[in-house]
Amino acid sequence: MEKLFSPFTINNITLKNRIVMPPLASFLIGEDGGVSDTTIEHYRRRAAGGPAMVMMEACAVSPEGIVSPNQARIYDDRFVEGLSKIVRTMKAEDAIPSVQIHHGGRQTSVKVIKRKPLAPSPLPCPTIRGDVEPLTINGIQELVQKFGDAAERAYQAGFELIEIHGAHGYLVNQFLSKFSNIREDRYGGDIVGRTRFAEEIVAEIRNRVGQEFPISFKISAEEYVDGGLTTEESIKILKILVEAGVDVVQVSAGNDLTAEWICQPMFMKKACLVDSASQIKKALDIPVMAVGRINDPYIADEIIDNGHADLVCIGRGLLADPQMPKKAEEGRFDEIRTCIACNTCMQSIFKRGRIECLVNPMLGREKEMAFIPTKKPKKVMVVGGGPGGLNVAWVAAKRGHAVHVYEKRPALGGQLIPGSVPGHKSELRSLINFQKKQAEIYGVKCHLNHEVNEEDIRAENPDVVVLATGSLPALPTVEGIDNDIVFTYEDVLNGDYPTYKKAVVIGGGPTGLEIALHLAEYGCSMTVVEMLPKIGSGLEAMTKKILLQKLKEYNVQIMTETRLSKIEDDGVSVVDKDGMKLFIEAEKVVIAIGTRPYKELYEKIKSLGYEIHQIGDCLEPGTAKTAIFESAVLGRKI
Ligand SMILES: Cc1cc2nc3c(=O)[nH]c(=O)nc-3n(C[C@H](O)[C@H](O)[C@H](O)COP(=O)(O)OP(=O)(O)OC[C@H]3O[C@@H](n4cnc5c(N)ncnc54)[C@H](O)[C@@H]3O)c2cc1C
Ligand SMILES: Cc1cc2nc3c(=O)[nH]c(=O)nc-3n(C[C@H](O)[C@H](O)[C@H](O)COP(=O)(O)O)c2cc1C
């Protein structure tokens, strides 16, 4: 870790190590752009965890540039006070405060900004659609001034580096790219023309903040769309921008059509944008920051050591575990709560209007979920060693309770054990390992191969019983369900090499699709049968996009609006939406229609008079995220 924890200088600032938290929209900003205690605590925790620099999320330079009502803003002097509170907090925790300034351009909607979005050309955003208003020359020049004003406010607020958001398909990126800029005036055409808007912004900011103040530019070096930016073209653009005054570049990728390259889901390789960063580093004379699925300090150190980049940006990794840099520096690697790239954070900001994390239930609730030691230590008996049980156990133990976990199987982890068997899900294991390590640190006693019954509870006589007994695969009531060819997820995802060559999965939800891909990767010819018109409901958008692409690559047949009617010795009979009967030949039939709560024990012991709680799947089958959240809340209440 020597390289990762060595200092580095950009213009007039010296970073204590090579770790930077990149901008991550938190949605912890009020609809009036206000910064609250929650926002401050969010940034305080990130700064206190040991990165050298923390970049505040994208702040809008103009009202029509916002992409969500909860976006941070810097387009008026009234925002400076709130921003300076964040600056003071970051500095107090010994991190360099920096900020990103941003305009969404066409990548926003009338609903949010109550007017037509601005764009370089009359080309609507391909995902949001709707009319856009192409910018006039005057309009462009006004915006250049607005970026300059924003930079001045950032400077006044005390930020020590400003980053221009030139990536992810937003306005500056829209100008840079032929994909979104078909102007024929001096702000379009060749690279020089398309770069002019960004170049003028950089020059204006440099003019406002002076020579000594570091300016960063975030670029989507590869957009992965026809006509979009490539690393080769990005190098030419960056050369112009360096000349105009850029000191450091953050190398990202993707735009609205290829968002999986912005926020890479778990299917994508770790550090998958480093090649691009490395090429840029070779071609430019300024420092380069790599970003994108660098969720592991060893990988981060290797990137610096190999000279691929000067700094690494760790975004979701610090949402998952703000203490990651400190833990890595102290060699406490097995205590790191690793980001599993499930993109719950992305999904939650857009779907739930608040930032959440599967592995870190405290995200966005840092104050309300602080650990307060108990004044009344209790004996707590947790039944079930899945993510819910393990989580409640260590949280309660950390607060001072004496906690015992009982697990009927030989290993802890519950459904996450089979869940982590498909190749792209293997990182779920890091979550089990983290929970186990926390349990060990806080002295939780784990009893494996012990199925708890009422007698055990009477014998142990705990003060509190927590039932985290999970759920079991649900089976349809259909003729032939007892046939030997019927499998559940547990039979398939047991780590054994599948020897069969043709299988049908009943159920096109996340688990069914993951099983289909897993078996297809082993050479099995697969069909998925789903009753509903759509498959993959509940999956995060980017994860779903890649999963569906992969299923297509492996030629997995998908039958929607089709119902299982009978299981035979050599396949299944199904009925499609028109009532047509079909037979699908298969050696195995995997049932993945969901799970049912396992709560028999609750029924048996509720009359015994103990304080009893249920959490996770045994309450209602859901996700590990729900189980962890519920257990995190309960663990703080006991
Ligand atoms: C294939 C698959 C993939 C999945 N992928 C994801 C995903 O990507 N993201 C996500 O968020 N969720 C995922 N899930 C769902 C997630 O794993 C569950 O929602 C989560 O594990 C529920 O946690 P839990 O602790 O409530 O229960 P479980 O994980 O079911 O754990 C319950 C534990 O209790 C034990 N137990 C039961 N009765 C007793 C008893 N009497 N005595 C002792 N021990 C007992 C069981 O053996 C089990 O280990 C997946 C599930 C599957 C099956
Ligand atoms: C919830 C969320 C919000 C984000 N907001 C921003 C942003 O405001 N500006 C930006 O340049 N990138 C943003 N990103 C992208 C990240 O800065 C980073 O490039 C990306 O998450 C990949 O890095 P990581 O794997 O370390 O998270 C966001 C990503 C996430 C997950």
XYZ file of C-alpha atoms in Angstrom, residues 343-610:
268
model
C -26.035 -0.064 -7.929
C -28.623 0.183 -5.176
C -27.225 3.702 -4.663
C -28.071 4.735 -8.216
C -31.434 3.010 -8.190
C -32.436 4.507 -4.846
C -31.695 8.114 -5.769
C -33.903 7.934 -8.825
C -36.591 5.559 -7.553
C -36.769 6.450 -3.864
C -35.446 10.008 -3.905
C -32.787 9.201 -1.320
C -29.433 7.499 -1.369
C -29.263 3.983 0.018
C -26.731 1.172 -0.006
C -27.366 -2.554 0.220
C -24.282 -3.268 2.300
C -24.284 -0.048 4.330
C -27.697 0.734 5.818
C -26.288 3.874 7.452
C -25.786 5.653 4.136
C -27.908 8.794 4.090
C -28.957 8.152 7.696
C -25.604 8.551 9.370
C -26.905 10.503 12.367
C -30.097 8.606 13.063
C -28.243 5.300 12.828
C -25.301 6.131 15.049
C -24.269 3.321 17.440
C -25.302 4.145 20.984
C -23.992 1.751 23.656
C -26.763 0.040 25.599
C -27.314 0.887 29.244
C -28.955 -2.488 29.844
C -26.918 -5.349 28.361
C -29.165 -8.262 27.425
C -28.762 -11.867 26.368
C -29.851 -11.980 22.739
C -30.524 -15.204 20.850
C -30.537 -14.856 17.076
C -31.996 -17.758 15.124
C -30.620 -17.880 11.578
C -27.179 -16.915 10.308
C -28.150 -15.257 7.031
C -27.422 -11.595 6.291
C -30.298 -10.473 8.523
C -29.305 -12.602 11.506
C -25.611 -11.848 11.258
C -26.208 -8.146 10.900
C -28.515 -7.796 13.877
C -26.072 -9.896 15.882
C -22.983 -7.751 15.407
C -24.871 -4.474 15.695
C -26.418 -5.541 19.013
C -23.093 -6.945 20.214
C -21.287 -3.744 19.276
C -23.728 -1.891 21.524
C -22.875 -4.148 24.451
C -25.342 -7.046 24.339
C -24.300 -10.697 24.720
C -25.312 -12.249 21.410
C -25.529 -15.857 20.248
C -26.325 -16.782 16.636
C -27.656 -20.239 15.810
C -27.484 -21.543 12.269
C -28.825 -24.924 11.227
C -26.419 -25.251 8.313
C -22.674 -25.784 8.445
C -21.931 -22.236 7.235
C -23.068 -18.665 7.839
C -24.495 -16.556 5.004
C -27.990 -17.911 4.382
C -29.274 -17.459 0.843
C -26.267 -15.326 -0.020
C -24.247 -18.538 -0.213
C -26.138 -19.905 -3.251
C -26.702 -16.303 -4.351
C -22.973 -15.763 -4.747
C -22.366 -18.867 -6.867
C -22.972 -17.342 -10.343
C -19.688 -15.822 -11.519
C -20.896 -12.224 -11.663
C -22.373 -12.448 -8.172
C -19.264 -13.765 -6.462
C -18.675 -10.431 -4.742
C -21.667 -11.132 -2.505
C -19.222 -13.329 -0.619
C -17.398 -10.221 0.537
C -20.608 -9.203 2.290
C -20.829 -12.507 4.152
C -17.149 -12.218 5.089
C -17.648 -8.679 6.349
C -20.599 -9.729 8.521
C -18.675 -12.697 9.903
C -15.681 -10.536 10.735
C -17.853 -7.963 12.514
C -19.475 -10.753 14.516
C -16.024 -11.991 15.502
C -14.774 -8.507 16.439
C -17.745 -7.814 18.703
C -17.685 -11.219 20.354
C -20.830 -12.787 18.873
C -20.908 -16.513 19.612
C -21.890 -18.459 16.496
C -23.272 -21.992 16.781
C -23.308 -23.838 13.460
C -25.206 -27.031 12.566
C -27.736 -26.178 15.240
C -31.387 -26.075 14.287
C -33.176 -24.196 17.028
C -36.457 -25.422 18.453
C -38.669 -24.329 21.359
C -36.671 -26.474 23.777
C -33.455 -24.655 22.887
C -35.091 -21.343 23.544
C -36.397 -22.427 26.907
C -32.986 -23.870 27.806
C -31.088 -20.731 26.789
C -33.700 -18.463 28.356
C -32.597 -15.291 26.529
C -33.912 -11.789 27.211
C -34.602 -11.299 23.516
C -35.146 -13.709 20.639
C -34.582 -12.548 17.076
C -35.949 -14.790 14.382
C -34.065 -14.427 11.131
C -34.972 -17.797 9.722
C -35.313 -16.579 6.153
C -37.375 -18.147 3.433
C -37.572 -21.339 1.449
C -38.122 -21.812 -2.284
C -41.796 -21.603 -3.222
C -43.106 -24.439 -5.392
C -46.097 -24.243 -7.716
C -49.002 -26.625 -7.229
C -48.756 -28.322 -10.554
C -48.873 -31.919 -11.693
C -45.414 -33.502 -11.648
C -43.852 -31.131 -9.068
C -42.456 -34.192 -7.230
C -40.660 -35.401 -10.339
C -36.919 -36.026 -9.930
C -36.097 -33.546 -12.661
C -37.364 -30.655 -10.491
C -34.641 -28.500 -8.919
C -34.703 -25.443 -6.697
C -32.085 -22.672 -6.624
C -30.321 -24.535 -3.830
C -29.899 -27.657 -5.997
C -28.471 -25.635 -8.879
C -26.363 -23.105 -7.038
C -24.458 -25.545 -4.856
C -21.080 -25.058 -6.485
C -21.220 -28.348 -8.432
C -20.468 -28.431 -12.138
C -23.814 -28.926 -13.945
C -23.658 -32.087 -16.045
C -27.027 -31.662 -17.785
C -27.236 -29.940 -21.150
C -30.818 -28.755 -21.450
C -32.861 -27.065 -18.753
C -35.918 -24.886 -18.222
C -36.193 -22.226 -15.567
C -39.699 -21.455 -14.364
C -39.765 -17.817 -13.318
C -38.151 -14.855 -15.048
C -37.433 -12.766 -11.947
C -33.887 -11.826 -10.930
C -33.092 -15.265 -9.470
C -34.511 -17.163 -12.460
C -32.540 -15.056 -14.930
C -29.329 -15.347 -12.945
C -29.712 -19.115 -12.801
C -30.401 -19.242 -16.551
C -27.232 -17.273 -17.268
C -25.195 -19.315 -14.807
C -26.229 -22.607 -16.432
C -25.847 -21.173 -19.956
C -22.287 -20.193 -19.065
C -21.698 -23.876 -18.302
C -22.894 -24.825 -21.761
C -26.473 -25.670 -20.900
C -29.161 -24.832 -23.461
C -31.670 -22.734 -21.533
C -35.306 -21.626 -21.709
C -36.954 -19.259 -19.236
C -40.715 -19.431 -18.780
C -42.395 -16.380 -17.250
C -46.073 -15.855 -16.610
C -45.916 -12.037 -16.739
C -45.383 -9.944 -19.881
C -41.944 -8.785 -18.679
C -38.895 -10.414 -17.156
C -36.390 -9.175 -14.571
C -38.775 -6.997 -12.626
C -37.083 -5.427 -9.596
C -33.614 -5.570 -11.129
C -31.601 -2.356 -11.114
C -31.653 -0.815 -14.611
C -27.979 -1.177 -15.568
C -27.685 -4.635 -14.082
C -30.803 -5.644 -16.011
C -29.468 -4.230 -19.275
C -26.255 -6.238 -19.069
C -27.981 -9.377 -17.787
C -30.445 -9.324 -20.699
C -27.600 -8.704 -23.152
C -25.737 -11.697 -21.755
C -28.791 -13.946 -21.916
C -29.118 -12.974 -25.562
C -25.437 -13.700 -26.212
C -25.926 -17.175 -24.757
C -29.056 -17.697 -26.814
C -31.288 -18.206 -23.795
C -34.899 -18.548 -24.982
C -37.319 -16.336 -23.097
C -41.044 -17.145 -23.108
C -43.205 -14.495 -21.466
C -46.950 -14.654 -20.755
C -46.516 -18.398 -20.609
C -47.732 -20.598 -17.777
C -46.348 -23.911 -16.528
C -49.063 -26.565 -16.690
C -47.339 -29.900 -16.092
C -43.914 -31.367 -15.367
C -43.102 -34.574 -17.229
C -40.083 -36.910 -17.056
C -38.430 -35.224 -20.008
C -39.592 -31.627 -19.857
C -42.487 -29.302 -19.169
C -45.841 -28.540 -20.717
C -46.678 -24.850 -20.865
C -49.575 -22.745 -22.116
C -48.996 -19.424 -23.843
C -51.218 -16.334 -23.670
C -53.325 -17.494 -26.617
C -54.015 -20.778 -24.896
C -51.595 -22.665 -27.155
C -50.061 -25.748 -25.489
C -46.334 -26.330 -25.935
C -43.868 -28.900 -24.719
C -40.298 -27.886 -23.823
C -37.849 -30.719 -23.630
C -35.480 -30.513 -20.652
C -33.330 -32.680 -18.411
C -33.899 -30.376 -15.449
C -36.640 -27.960 -14.449
C -35.491 -25.240 -12.100
C -38.266 -23.598 -10.096
C -37.521 -19.949 -9.417
C -40.932 -18.460 -8.706
C -39.855 -16.839 -5.450
C -39.666 -17.900 -1.841
C -42.053 -18.307 1.064
C -41.304 -17.133 4.601
C -40.035 -19.766 6.993
C -41.797 -18.803 10.188
C -42.895 -22.058 11.782
C -40.716 -21.405 14.767
C -42.419 -18.062 15.388
C -45.793 -19.719 15.578
C -44.397 -22.274 18.024
C -42.629 -19.918 20.388
C -44.750 -16.826 20.452
C -46.721 -18.223 23.407
C -43.555 -18.772 25.464
C -43.575 -15.163 26.639
C -40.188 -14.010 25.335
